[in-house]
């Protein structure tokens, strides 16, 4: 069974601060996705990274896939209250791309 | 937003009773999934389907069964509900992208199930 560990589990910061969330595994993934989930709703896809070393930017969010495709990070610059939510990484196994393994999540709270 | 609905959105039931949750999609996606979400465990796959009448088990399938008789509907049945099945259940759909073979999943709004 592939496992994805996210850190930190909880993060409470003030508006304007920067933060990084990590997603680590001992397994290689064919691709990795990041989702954000707000209370009472389903997760919403933010980005998919496929190539080792790939970096993608989505406004103030920067996603990186590790060179060995075993880990990923999400960096948020100048966090805003609207960034509050549960961030989930999810990896697709090599040869089983239609099934995702989800990390346990990082709950982010951004206050004014 | 992807056209995915789940019903019911909330349900309270008693231990030992059967319960069926429904997921309906209007996107004609091939793959459909059922997950449960519990504190400290993230999302765990219960069952998934790769086509009509084609289903397979996920990592936490004990006590659950599924059926998919039409592309648009995926049903999850708790054969005899137990308190350990109290959870939030999410349905998701996906289709392969033409480039890279990635399967991006789109989630329904969830069903909160309480077994007393």
Short mmCIF file of C-alpha atoms in Angstrom, two decimals:
data_model
loop_
_atom_site.label_atom_id
_atom_site.label_comp_id
_atom_site.label_asym_id
_atom_site.label_seq_id
_atom_site.Cartn_x
_atom_site.Cartn_y
_atom_site.Cartn_z
CA UNK A 1 0.00 0.00 0.00
CA UNK A 2 1.34 3.38 -0.98
CA UNK A 3 1.33 5.97 1.78
CA UNK A 4 1.50 9.73 1.53
CA UNK A 5 2.43 11.71 4.60
CA UNK A 6 1.65 15.40 4.76
CA UNK A 7 3.23 17.91 7.08
CA UNK A 8 2.36 19.88 8.96
CA UNK A 9 -1.06 18.54 9.91
CA UNK A 10 -2.24 21.94 11.12
CA UNK A 11 -1.04 25.42 10.36
CA UNK A 12 -2.40 28.67 11.69
CA UNK A 13 -0.83 31.82 10.29
CA UNK A 14 -1.59 35.48 9.81
CA UNK A 15 -2.47 37.15 6.56
CA UNK A 16 0.60 38.02 4.54
CA UNK A 17 2.82 35.21 5.79
CA UNK A 18 4.37 32.56 3.57
CA UNK A 19 4.03 28.83 4.14
CA UNK A 20 5.03 25.48 2.70
CA UNK A 21 3.17 22.19 2.92
CA UNK A 22 4.99 18.94 2.27
CA UNK A 23 3.79 15.64 0.85
CA UNK A 24 6.19 12.71 1.16
CA UNK A 25 6.24 9.04 0.26
CA UNK A 26 8.67 6.18 -0.19
CA UNK A 27 6.81 5.20 -3.37
CA UNK A 28 7.18 6.58 -6.87
CA UNK A 29 4.09 8.16 -8.39
CA UNK A 30 3.28 8.65 -12.04
CA UNK A 31 1.61 11.95 -11.19
CA UNK A 32 0.61 13.92 -8.14
CA UNK A 33 -2.38 16.15 -7.60
CA UNK A 34 -3.21 18.80 -5.03
CA UNK A 35 -6.75 19.49 -3.86
CA UNK A 36 -8.30 22.06 -1.54
CA UNK A 37 -11.37 21.28 0.49
CA UNK A 38 -13.59 23.75 2.32
CA UNK A 39 -15.90 22.76 5.18
CA UNK A 40 -19.02 20.93 4.02
CA UNK A 41 -17.79 20.53 0.46
CA UNK A 42 -15.90 18.03 -1.65
CA UNK A 43 -12.23 18.50 -2.56
CA UNK A 44 -11.50 20.67 -5.57
CA UNK A 45 -8.54 19.99 -7.83
CA UNK A 46 -5.86 22.70 -7.85
CA UNK A 47 -3.10 21.23 -9.98
CA UNK A 48 -1.57 18.07 -11.43
CA UNK A 49 2.19 17.60 -11.73
CA UNK A 50 3.57 14.81 -13.86
CA UNK A 51 7.28 15.27 -14.55
CA UNK A 52 10.00 14.91 -11.91
CA UNK A 53 11.23 18.38 -10.94
CA UNK A 54 8.17 20.06 -12.45
CA UNK A 55 7.09 23.40 -11.00
CA UNK A 56 3.64 24.87 -11.56
CA UNK A 57 2.29 28.18 -10.38
CA UNK A 58 -1.29 29.10 -9.71
CA UNK A 59 -1.36 32.78 -8.72
CA UNK A 60 0.26 32.83 -5.24
CA UNK A 61 0.51 29.04 -5.04
CA UNK A 62 3.62 27.20 -6.26
CA UNK A 63 3.63 23.43 -6.61
CA UNK A 64 6.72 21.31 -7.08
CA UNK A 65 7.10 17.61 -7.87
CA UNK A 66 10.28 16.02 -6.53
CA UNK A 67 12.96 14.89 -8.97
CA UNK A 68 12.38 11.25 -8.01
CA UNK A 69 8.57 11.68 -8.13
CA UNK A 70 8.22 10.57 -4.50
CA UNK A 71 7.40 13.90 -2.93
CA UNK A 72 5.83 17.25 -3.57
CA UNK A 73 5.46 20.63 -1.96
CA UNK A 74 2.96 23.46 -2.01
CA UNK A 75 4.19 26.96 -1.24
CA UNK A 76 1.79 29.83 -0.64
CA UNK A 77 3.10 33.37 -0.82
CA UNK A 78 1.41 36.16 1.14
CA UNK A 79 -1.41 33.98 2.44
CA UNK A 80 -4.92 35.40 2.52
CA UNK A 81 -8.00 34.35 4.55
CA UNK A 82 -9.45 32.90 1.36
CA UNK A 83 -6.64 30.32 1.38
CA UNK A 84 -8.10 28.75 4.51
CA UNK A 85 -9.02 25.11 4.04
CA UNK A 86 -7.83 21.52 4.01
CA UNK A 87 -5.08 20.83 1.47
CA UNK A 88 -4.77 17.27 0.22
CA UNK A 89 -2.11 15.73 -1.96
CA UNK A 90 -2.94 12.61 -3.96
CA UNK A 91 -0.61 10.35 -5.89
CA UNK A 92 -1.33 8.08 -8.83
CA UNK A 93 0.65 4.87 -8.78
CA UNK A 94 2.76 3.74 -11.70
CA UNK A 95 0.48 1.51 -13.77
CA UNK A 96 -2.59 2.41 -11.70
CA UNK A 97 -3.11 5.98 -12.76
CA UNK A 98 -6.89 5.78 -12.39
CA UNK A 99 -6.60 5.21 -8.62
CA UNK A 100 -5.32 7.88 -6.26
CA UNK A 101 -3.78 7.55 -2.82
CA UNK A 102 -4.60 10.56 -0.69
CA UNK A 103 -2.48 12.10 2.00
CA UNK A 104 -3.98 12.81 5.41
CA UNK A 105 -4.21 16.51 4.71
CA UNK A 106 -2.96 19.83 6.05
CA UNK A 107 -5.51 22.10 7.64
CA UNK A 108 -4.61 25.74 7.05
CA UNK A 109 -6.16 28.68 8.82
CA UNK A 110 -5.26 32.19 7.77
CA UNK A 111 -6.38 34.98 10.07
CA UNK A 112 -6.46 38.74 9.61
CA UNK B 1 -18.36 22.64 -11.89
CA UNK B 2 -18.56 18.94 -12.80
CA UNK B 3 -22.14 17.66 -12.69
CA UNK B 4 -22.04 15.34 -9.72
CA UNK B 5 -24.81 14.96 -7.18
CA UNK B 6 -25.06 12.76 -4.14
CA UNK B 7 -28.17 11.68 -2.30
CA UNK B 8 -29.09 11.85 0.42
CA UNK B 9 -26.86 14.65 1.73
CA UNK B 10 -27.49 13.67 5.34
CA UNK B 11 -28.75 10.44 6.86
CA UNK B 12 -29.14 9.05 10.36
CA UNK B 13 -29.74 5.33 10.61
CA UNK B 14 -29.68 2.58 13.19
CA UNK B 15 -27.11 -0.16 13.60
CA UNK B 16 -27.96 -3.22 11.54
CA UNK B 17 -30.05 -1.51 8.88
CA UNK B 18 -29.06 -1.46 5.20
CA UNK B 19 -28.27 1.92 3.68
CA UNK B 20 -27.79 2.92 0.04
CA UNK B 21 -26.08 6.10 -1.09
CA UNK B 22 -26.43 7.32 -4.65
CA UNK B 23 -24.00 9.18 -6.87
CA UNK B 24 -25.21 10.63 -10.14
CA UNK B 25 -23.08 12.28 -12.83
CA UNK B 26 -23.94 14.13 -16.02
CA UNK B 27 -20.37 14.20 -17.40
CA UNK B 28 -20.34 10.72 -18.99
CA UNK B 29 -17.03 9.96 -17.24
CA UNK B 30 -15.91 6.36 -17.29
CA UNK B 31 -14.48 6.14 -13.78
CA UNK B 32 -16.44 6.58 -10.56
CA UNK B 33 -15.24 6.24 -6.98
CA UNK B 34 -16.57 6.06 -3.45
CA UNK B 35 -14.44 7.40 -0.60
CA UNK B 36 -14.96 7.89 3.08
CA UNK B 37 -13.38 10.75 4.99
CA UNK B 38 -12.61 10.50 8.69
CA UNK B 39 -10.50 12.73 10.94
CA UNK B 40 -6.87 11.66 10.87
CA UNK B 41 -7.34 9.34 7.89
CA UNK B 42 -7.92 11.64 4.97
CA UNK B 43 -9.82 10.16 2.05
CA UNK B 44 -9.85 6.39 1.80
CA UNK B 45 -11.07 4.52 -1.27
CA UNK B 46 -13.95 2.10 -0.66
CA UNK B 47 -14.78 0.89 -4.16
CA UNK B 48 -14.39 2.18 -7.66
CA UNK B 49 -15.83 1.49 -11.09
CA UNK B 50 -14.11 1.55 -14.46
CA UNK B 51 -17.26 1.02 -16.50
CA UNK B 52 -20.83 -0.22 -16.38
CA UNK B 53 -20.92 -3.38 -14.27
CA UNK B 54 -17.12 -3.19 -13.81
CA UNK B 55 -16.14 -2.53 -10.22
CA UNK B 56 -13.22 -3.26 -7.91
CA UNK B 57 -12.41 -3.00 -4.24
CA UNK B 58 -10.49 -0.23 -2.59
CA UNK B 59 -8.55 -0.26 0.65
CA UNK B 60 -11.57 -0.20 3.02
CA UNK B 61 -14.21 -2.26 1.22
CA UNK B 62 -15.32 -4.59 4.03
CA UNK B 63 -19.01 -4.07 4.84
CA UNK B 64 -19.69 -2.18 1.61
CA UNK B 65 -20.92 -3.20 -1.83
CA UNK B 66 -21.44 -1.20 -5.01
CA UNK B 67 -23.34 -1.40 -8.24
CA UNK B 68 -23.18 0.46 -11.52
CA UNK B 69 -25.91 -0.44 -13.98
CA UNK B 70 -25.70 2.82 -15.91
CA UNK B 71 -22.80 5.12 -16.76
CA UNK B 72 -24.30 7.95 -14.76
CA UNK B 73 -25.14 6.16 -11.51
CA UNK B 74 -22.92 4.53 -8.90
CA UNK B 75 -24.56 3.14 -5.77
CA UNK B 76 -22.87 2.37 -2.46
CA UNK B 77 -24.63 -0.02 -0.09
CA UNK B 78 -23.85 -0.62 3.54
CA UNK B 79 -25.24 -4.08 3.96
CA UNK B 80 -25.70 -3.85 7.73
CA UNK B 81 -24.64 -0.47 9.05
CA UNK B 82 -22.31 -0.29 12.05
CA UNK B 83 -21.23 2.67 14.16
CA UNK B 84 -17.74 2.44 12.63
CA UNK B 85 -19.29 3.38 9.30
CA UNK B 86 -20.32 6.78 10.63
CA UNK B 87 -18.44 9.05 8.26
CA UNK B 88 -18.66 11.51 5.40
CA UNK B 89 -18.88 9.74 2.06
CA UNK B 90 -17.69 11.32 -1.17
CA UNK B 91 -18.27 10.22 -4.71
CA UNK B 92 -15.80 11.21 -7.42
CA UNK B 93 -15.57 10.86 -11.17
CA UNK B 94 -12.66 10.96 -13.57
CA UNK B 95 -11.68 10.49 -17.17
CA UNK B 96 -8.26 10.10 -18.70
CA UNK B 97 -6.70 13.22 -20.09
CA UNK B 98 -5.34 12.77 -23.59
CA UNK B 99 -1.87 13.95 -22.53
CA UNK B 100 0.11 12.16 -19.87
CA UNK B 101 -2.64 9.71 -19.00
CA UNK B 102 -3.54 11.48 -15.78
CA UNK B 103 -6.93 11.01 -14.16
CA UNK B 104 -8.07 14.15 -12.44
CA UNK B 105 -10.90 13.53 -10.05
CA UNK B 106 -13.96 15.68 -9.48
CA UNK B 107 -15.88 15.27 -6.28
CA UNK B 108 -19.50 15.45 -5.26
CA UNK B 109 -20.68 17.45 -2.24
CA UNK B 110 -20.62 14.49 0.15
CA UNK B 111 -23.11 12.56 2.29
CA UNK B 112 -22.87 12.75 6.05
CA UNK B 113 -23.94 9.40 7.49
CA UNK B 114 -24.50 8.79 11.18
CA UNK B 115 -25.10 5.26 12.46
CA UNK B 116 -26.58 5.18 15.97
#
